Coordinates of C-alpha atoms in Angstrom, one line a residue:
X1 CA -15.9 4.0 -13.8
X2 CA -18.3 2.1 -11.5
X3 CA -17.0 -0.1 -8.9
X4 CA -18.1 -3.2 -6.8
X5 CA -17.1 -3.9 -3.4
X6 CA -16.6 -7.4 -2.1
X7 CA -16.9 -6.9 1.7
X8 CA -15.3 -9.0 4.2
X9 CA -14.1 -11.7 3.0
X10 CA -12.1 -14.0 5.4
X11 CA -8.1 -15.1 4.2
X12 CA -6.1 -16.9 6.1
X13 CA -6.1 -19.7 8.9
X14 CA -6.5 -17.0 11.4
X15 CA -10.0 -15.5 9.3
X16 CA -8.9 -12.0 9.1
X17 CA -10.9 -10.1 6.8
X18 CA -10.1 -8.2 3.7
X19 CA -12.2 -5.8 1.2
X20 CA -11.9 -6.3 -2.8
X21 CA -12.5 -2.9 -4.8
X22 CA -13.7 -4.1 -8.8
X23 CA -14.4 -1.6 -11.8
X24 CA -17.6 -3.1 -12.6
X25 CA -16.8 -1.5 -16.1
X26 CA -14.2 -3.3 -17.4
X27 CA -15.9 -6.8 -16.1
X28 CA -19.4 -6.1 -17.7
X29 CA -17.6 -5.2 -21.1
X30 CA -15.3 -8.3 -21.0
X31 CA -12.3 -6.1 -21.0
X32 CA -8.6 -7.9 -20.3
X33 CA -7.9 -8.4 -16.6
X34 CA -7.3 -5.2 -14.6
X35 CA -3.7 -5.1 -12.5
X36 CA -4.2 -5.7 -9.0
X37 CA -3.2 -3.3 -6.2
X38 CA -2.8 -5.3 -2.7
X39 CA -2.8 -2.0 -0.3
X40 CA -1.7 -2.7 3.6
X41 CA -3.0 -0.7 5.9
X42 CA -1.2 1.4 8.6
X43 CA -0.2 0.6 12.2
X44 CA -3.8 0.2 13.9
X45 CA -4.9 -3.0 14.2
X46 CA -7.4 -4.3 11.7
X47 CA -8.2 -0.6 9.7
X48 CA -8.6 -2.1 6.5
X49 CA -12.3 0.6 6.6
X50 CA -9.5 3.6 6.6
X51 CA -8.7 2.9 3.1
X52 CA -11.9 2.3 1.8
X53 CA -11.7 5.8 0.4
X54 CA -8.7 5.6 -1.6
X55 CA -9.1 1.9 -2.6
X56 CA -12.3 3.1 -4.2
X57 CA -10.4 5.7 -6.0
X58 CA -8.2 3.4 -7.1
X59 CA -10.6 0.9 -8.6
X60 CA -12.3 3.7 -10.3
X61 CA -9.2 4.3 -12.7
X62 CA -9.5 0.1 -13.7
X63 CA -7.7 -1.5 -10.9
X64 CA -8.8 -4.4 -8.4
X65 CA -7.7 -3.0 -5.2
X66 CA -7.6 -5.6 -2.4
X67 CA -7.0 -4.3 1.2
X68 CA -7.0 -6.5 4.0
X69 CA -6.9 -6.3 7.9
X70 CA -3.7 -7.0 9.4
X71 CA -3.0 -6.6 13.4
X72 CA 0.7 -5.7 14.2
X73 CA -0.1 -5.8 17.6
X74 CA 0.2 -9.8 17.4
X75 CA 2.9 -11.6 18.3
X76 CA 4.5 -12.2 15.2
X77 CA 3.7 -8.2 14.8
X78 CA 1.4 -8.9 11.8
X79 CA 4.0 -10.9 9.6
X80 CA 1.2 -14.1 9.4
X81 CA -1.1 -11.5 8.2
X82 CA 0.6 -10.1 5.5
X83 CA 2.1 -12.7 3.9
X84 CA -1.3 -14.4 4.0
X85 CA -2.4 -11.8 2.2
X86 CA -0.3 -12.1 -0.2
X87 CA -1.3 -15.4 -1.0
X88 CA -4.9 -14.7 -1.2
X89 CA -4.0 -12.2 -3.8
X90 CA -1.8 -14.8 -6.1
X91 CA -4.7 -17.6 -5.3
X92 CA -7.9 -15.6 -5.9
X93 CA -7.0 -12.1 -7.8
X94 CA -8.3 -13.4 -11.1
X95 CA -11.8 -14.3 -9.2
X96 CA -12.4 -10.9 -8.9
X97 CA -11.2 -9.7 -12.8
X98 CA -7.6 -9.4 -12.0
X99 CA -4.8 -10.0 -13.8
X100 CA -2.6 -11.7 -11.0
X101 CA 0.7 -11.6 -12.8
X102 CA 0.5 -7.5 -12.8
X103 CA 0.0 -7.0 -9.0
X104 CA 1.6 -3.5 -7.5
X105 CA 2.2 -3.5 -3.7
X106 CA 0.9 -0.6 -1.6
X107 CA 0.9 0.5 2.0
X108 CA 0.5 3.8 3.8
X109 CA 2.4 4.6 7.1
X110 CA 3.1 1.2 9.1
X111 CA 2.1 -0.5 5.9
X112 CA 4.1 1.7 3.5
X113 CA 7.3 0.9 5.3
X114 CA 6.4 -2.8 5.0
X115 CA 5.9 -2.5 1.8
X116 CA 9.7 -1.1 0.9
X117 CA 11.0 -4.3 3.4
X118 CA 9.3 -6.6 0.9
X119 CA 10.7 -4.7 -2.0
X120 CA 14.4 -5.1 -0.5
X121 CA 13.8 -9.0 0.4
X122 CA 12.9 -11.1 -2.1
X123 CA 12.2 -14.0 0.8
X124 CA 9.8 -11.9 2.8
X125 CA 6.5 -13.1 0.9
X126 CA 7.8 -16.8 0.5
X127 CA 9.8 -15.5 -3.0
X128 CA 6.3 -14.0 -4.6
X129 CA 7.2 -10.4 -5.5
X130 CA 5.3 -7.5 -6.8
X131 CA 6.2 -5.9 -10.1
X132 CA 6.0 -2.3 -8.1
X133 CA 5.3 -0.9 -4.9
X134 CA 3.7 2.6 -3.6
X135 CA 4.5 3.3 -0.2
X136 CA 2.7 6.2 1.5
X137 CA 3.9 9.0 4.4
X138 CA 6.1 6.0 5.7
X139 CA 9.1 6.2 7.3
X140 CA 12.2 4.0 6.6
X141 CA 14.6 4.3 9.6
X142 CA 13.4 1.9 11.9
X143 CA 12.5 -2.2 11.8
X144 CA 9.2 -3.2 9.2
X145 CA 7.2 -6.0 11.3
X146 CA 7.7 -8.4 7.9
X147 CA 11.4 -8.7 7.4
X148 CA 12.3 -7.2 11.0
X149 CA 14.9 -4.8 9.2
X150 CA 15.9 -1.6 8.3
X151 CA 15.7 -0.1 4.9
X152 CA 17.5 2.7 5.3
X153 CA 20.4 0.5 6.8
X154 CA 20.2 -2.0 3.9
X155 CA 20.6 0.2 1.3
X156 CA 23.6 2.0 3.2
X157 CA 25.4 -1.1 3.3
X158 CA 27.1 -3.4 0.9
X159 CA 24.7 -6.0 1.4
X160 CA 22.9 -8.0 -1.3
X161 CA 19.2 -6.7 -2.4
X162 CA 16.6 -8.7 -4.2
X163 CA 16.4 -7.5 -7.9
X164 CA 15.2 -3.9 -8.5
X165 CA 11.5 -2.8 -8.8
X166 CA 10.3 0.3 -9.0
X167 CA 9.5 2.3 -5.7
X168 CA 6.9 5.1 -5.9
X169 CA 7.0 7.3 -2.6
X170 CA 4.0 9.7 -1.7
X171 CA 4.2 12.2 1.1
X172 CA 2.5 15.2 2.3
X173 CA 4.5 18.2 3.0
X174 CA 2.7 19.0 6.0
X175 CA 2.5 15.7 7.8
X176 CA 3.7 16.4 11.2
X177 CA 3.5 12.5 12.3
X178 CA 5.9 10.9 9.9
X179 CA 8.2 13.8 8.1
X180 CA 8.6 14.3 4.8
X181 CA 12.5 14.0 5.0
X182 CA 12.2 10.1 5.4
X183 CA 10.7 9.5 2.2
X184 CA 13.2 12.2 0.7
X185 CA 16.3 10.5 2.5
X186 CA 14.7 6.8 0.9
X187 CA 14.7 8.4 -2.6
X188 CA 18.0 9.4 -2.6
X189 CA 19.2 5.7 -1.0
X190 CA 17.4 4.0 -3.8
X191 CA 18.9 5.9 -6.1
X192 CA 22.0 5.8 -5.5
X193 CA 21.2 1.8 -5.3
X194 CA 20.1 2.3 -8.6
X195 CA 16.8 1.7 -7.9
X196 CA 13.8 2.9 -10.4
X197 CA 12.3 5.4 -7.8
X198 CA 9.9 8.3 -7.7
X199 CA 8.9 10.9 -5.2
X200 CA 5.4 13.0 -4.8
X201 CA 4.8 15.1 -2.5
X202 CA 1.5 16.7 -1.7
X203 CA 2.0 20.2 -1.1
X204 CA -0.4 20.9 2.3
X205 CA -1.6 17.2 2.9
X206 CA -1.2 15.3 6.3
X207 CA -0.7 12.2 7.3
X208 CA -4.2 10.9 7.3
X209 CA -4.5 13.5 4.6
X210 CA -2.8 11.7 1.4
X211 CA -5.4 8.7 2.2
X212 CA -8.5 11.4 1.7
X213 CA -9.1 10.9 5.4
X214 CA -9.0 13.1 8.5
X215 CA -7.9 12.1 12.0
X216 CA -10.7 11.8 14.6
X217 CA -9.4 12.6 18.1
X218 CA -12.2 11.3 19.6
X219 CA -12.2 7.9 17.8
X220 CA -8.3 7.8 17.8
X221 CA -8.4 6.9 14.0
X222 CA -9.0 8.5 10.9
X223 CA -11.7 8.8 9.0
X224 CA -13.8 9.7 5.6
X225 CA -14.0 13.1 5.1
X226 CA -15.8 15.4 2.0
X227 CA -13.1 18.3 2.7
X228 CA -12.0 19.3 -0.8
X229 CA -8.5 19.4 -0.1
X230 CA -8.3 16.3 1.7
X231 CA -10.0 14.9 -1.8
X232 CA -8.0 16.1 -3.9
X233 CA -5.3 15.2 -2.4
X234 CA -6.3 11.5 -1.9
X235 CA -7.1 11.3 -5.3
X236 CA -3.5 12.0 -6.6
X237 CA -2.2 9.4 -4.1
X238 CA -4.9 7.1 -6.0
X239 CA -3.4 8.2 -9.1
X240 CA 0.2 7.4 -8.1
X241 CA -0.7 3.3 -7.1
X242 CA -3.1 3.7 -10.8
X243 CA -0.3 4.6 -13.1
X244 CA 2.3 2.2 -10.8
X245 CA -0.1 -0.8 -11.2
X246 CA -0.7 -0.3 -15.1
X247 CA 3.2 0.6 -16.0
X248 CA 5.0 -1.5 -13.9
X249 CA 8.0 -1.7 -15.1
X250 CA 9.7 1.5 -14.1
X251 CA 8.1 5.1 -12.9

């Protein structure tokens, strides 16, 4: 499926910039809106280019894929960001041929763990919720810069939790940044929360791998890469945030 990028677009009072990933496809044949896919980036500051790979895998298999810049090294660690974010996707998503009502949350690393806070919290995007959420080589034992808490402590505790949704995990098993026990330990919290949860892992990937990227020493980020493994790897994450954004309502 072809896809059309929207580049740079400012959201927000602050004018941070975000990328829209369309299948051209499904727009030039009048199909039905495609689900949405807002994926958050992880913890360097506006990266949204890091993703480009994988949100263009994404859009190929009929999914708007919006992925914005966010900077949690502001103040407010990023919070304004993503909940702006957010809003662009409930305010403009059907400008772009998506179907706002079907929008799947996404983040890898930084981004991934922010994503299972606003899963837990149903106030931490000002009550909007996703119907799912795919959250990427994250890890789960320490504060998400949205709802400044703990997931792994919430859901060991008797606390309240905002309604179930499903949770789709992706890890690699050789990421040697953030380990593949963290997303194994937040599977087996959500489900014994009950929580609708899955759990793939991607035997050999790394951390920048599952986002068909490779780190760059020299540029201190990660970056595109035509390494087949790193491909083929990427492309099953892609395929985990397709199927979560087009069967929502449990994995």
């Amino acid at each position: 499926m072809n896809v059309s990028v929207v580049s740079g677009l400012a959201f927000g009072p602050g004018g941070q910039r975000l990328d829209v990933y369309s299948p051209t496809d499904s727009l030039e044949a009048r199909q039905p809106e495609c689900p949405i896919v807002l994926l958050w980036h992880g913890r360097g500051p506006d990266e949204r280019d890091v993703l480009a790979p994988l949100a263009m895998a994404t859009a190929a298999s009929g999914v708007v894929c919006v992925v914005p810049d966010w900077r949690p090294d502001a103040p407010d660690l990023g919070r304004t960001h993503l909940r702006e974010s957010a809003l662009f996707v409930q305010q403009h998503g059907g400008d772009f041929g998506g179907d706002v009502s079907r929008t799947t949350l996404a983040g890898w690393s930084l981004g991934g763990k922010t994503a299972v806070g606003a899963a837990l919290d149903a106030a931490a995007l000002d009550g909007w919720r996703p119907q799912a959420v795919v959250a990427i080589a994250g890890g789960y034992s320490s504060a998400d810069p949205l709802t400044r808490q703990v997931a792994m402590d919430r859901l060991a505790g008797a606390g309240a939790l905002a309604e179930p949704i499903p949770v789709h995990l992706v890890h690699g098993t050789a990421d040697v940044l953030v380990d593949i026990e963290r997303s194994r330990l937040l599977h087996a919290a959500l489900r014994d929360r009950d929580w609708p949860c899955t759990l793939t892992e991607l035997d050999g990937a790394d951390h920048a791998g599952v986002v068909m990227t490779v780190y760059d020493p020299e540029a201190r980020r990660c970056q595109a890469t035509d390494a087949e493994h790193v491909l083929r790897a990427g492309h099953q994450t892609a395929q985990v945030i397709a199927r979560a954004a087009t069967s929502p309502s449990g994995p």
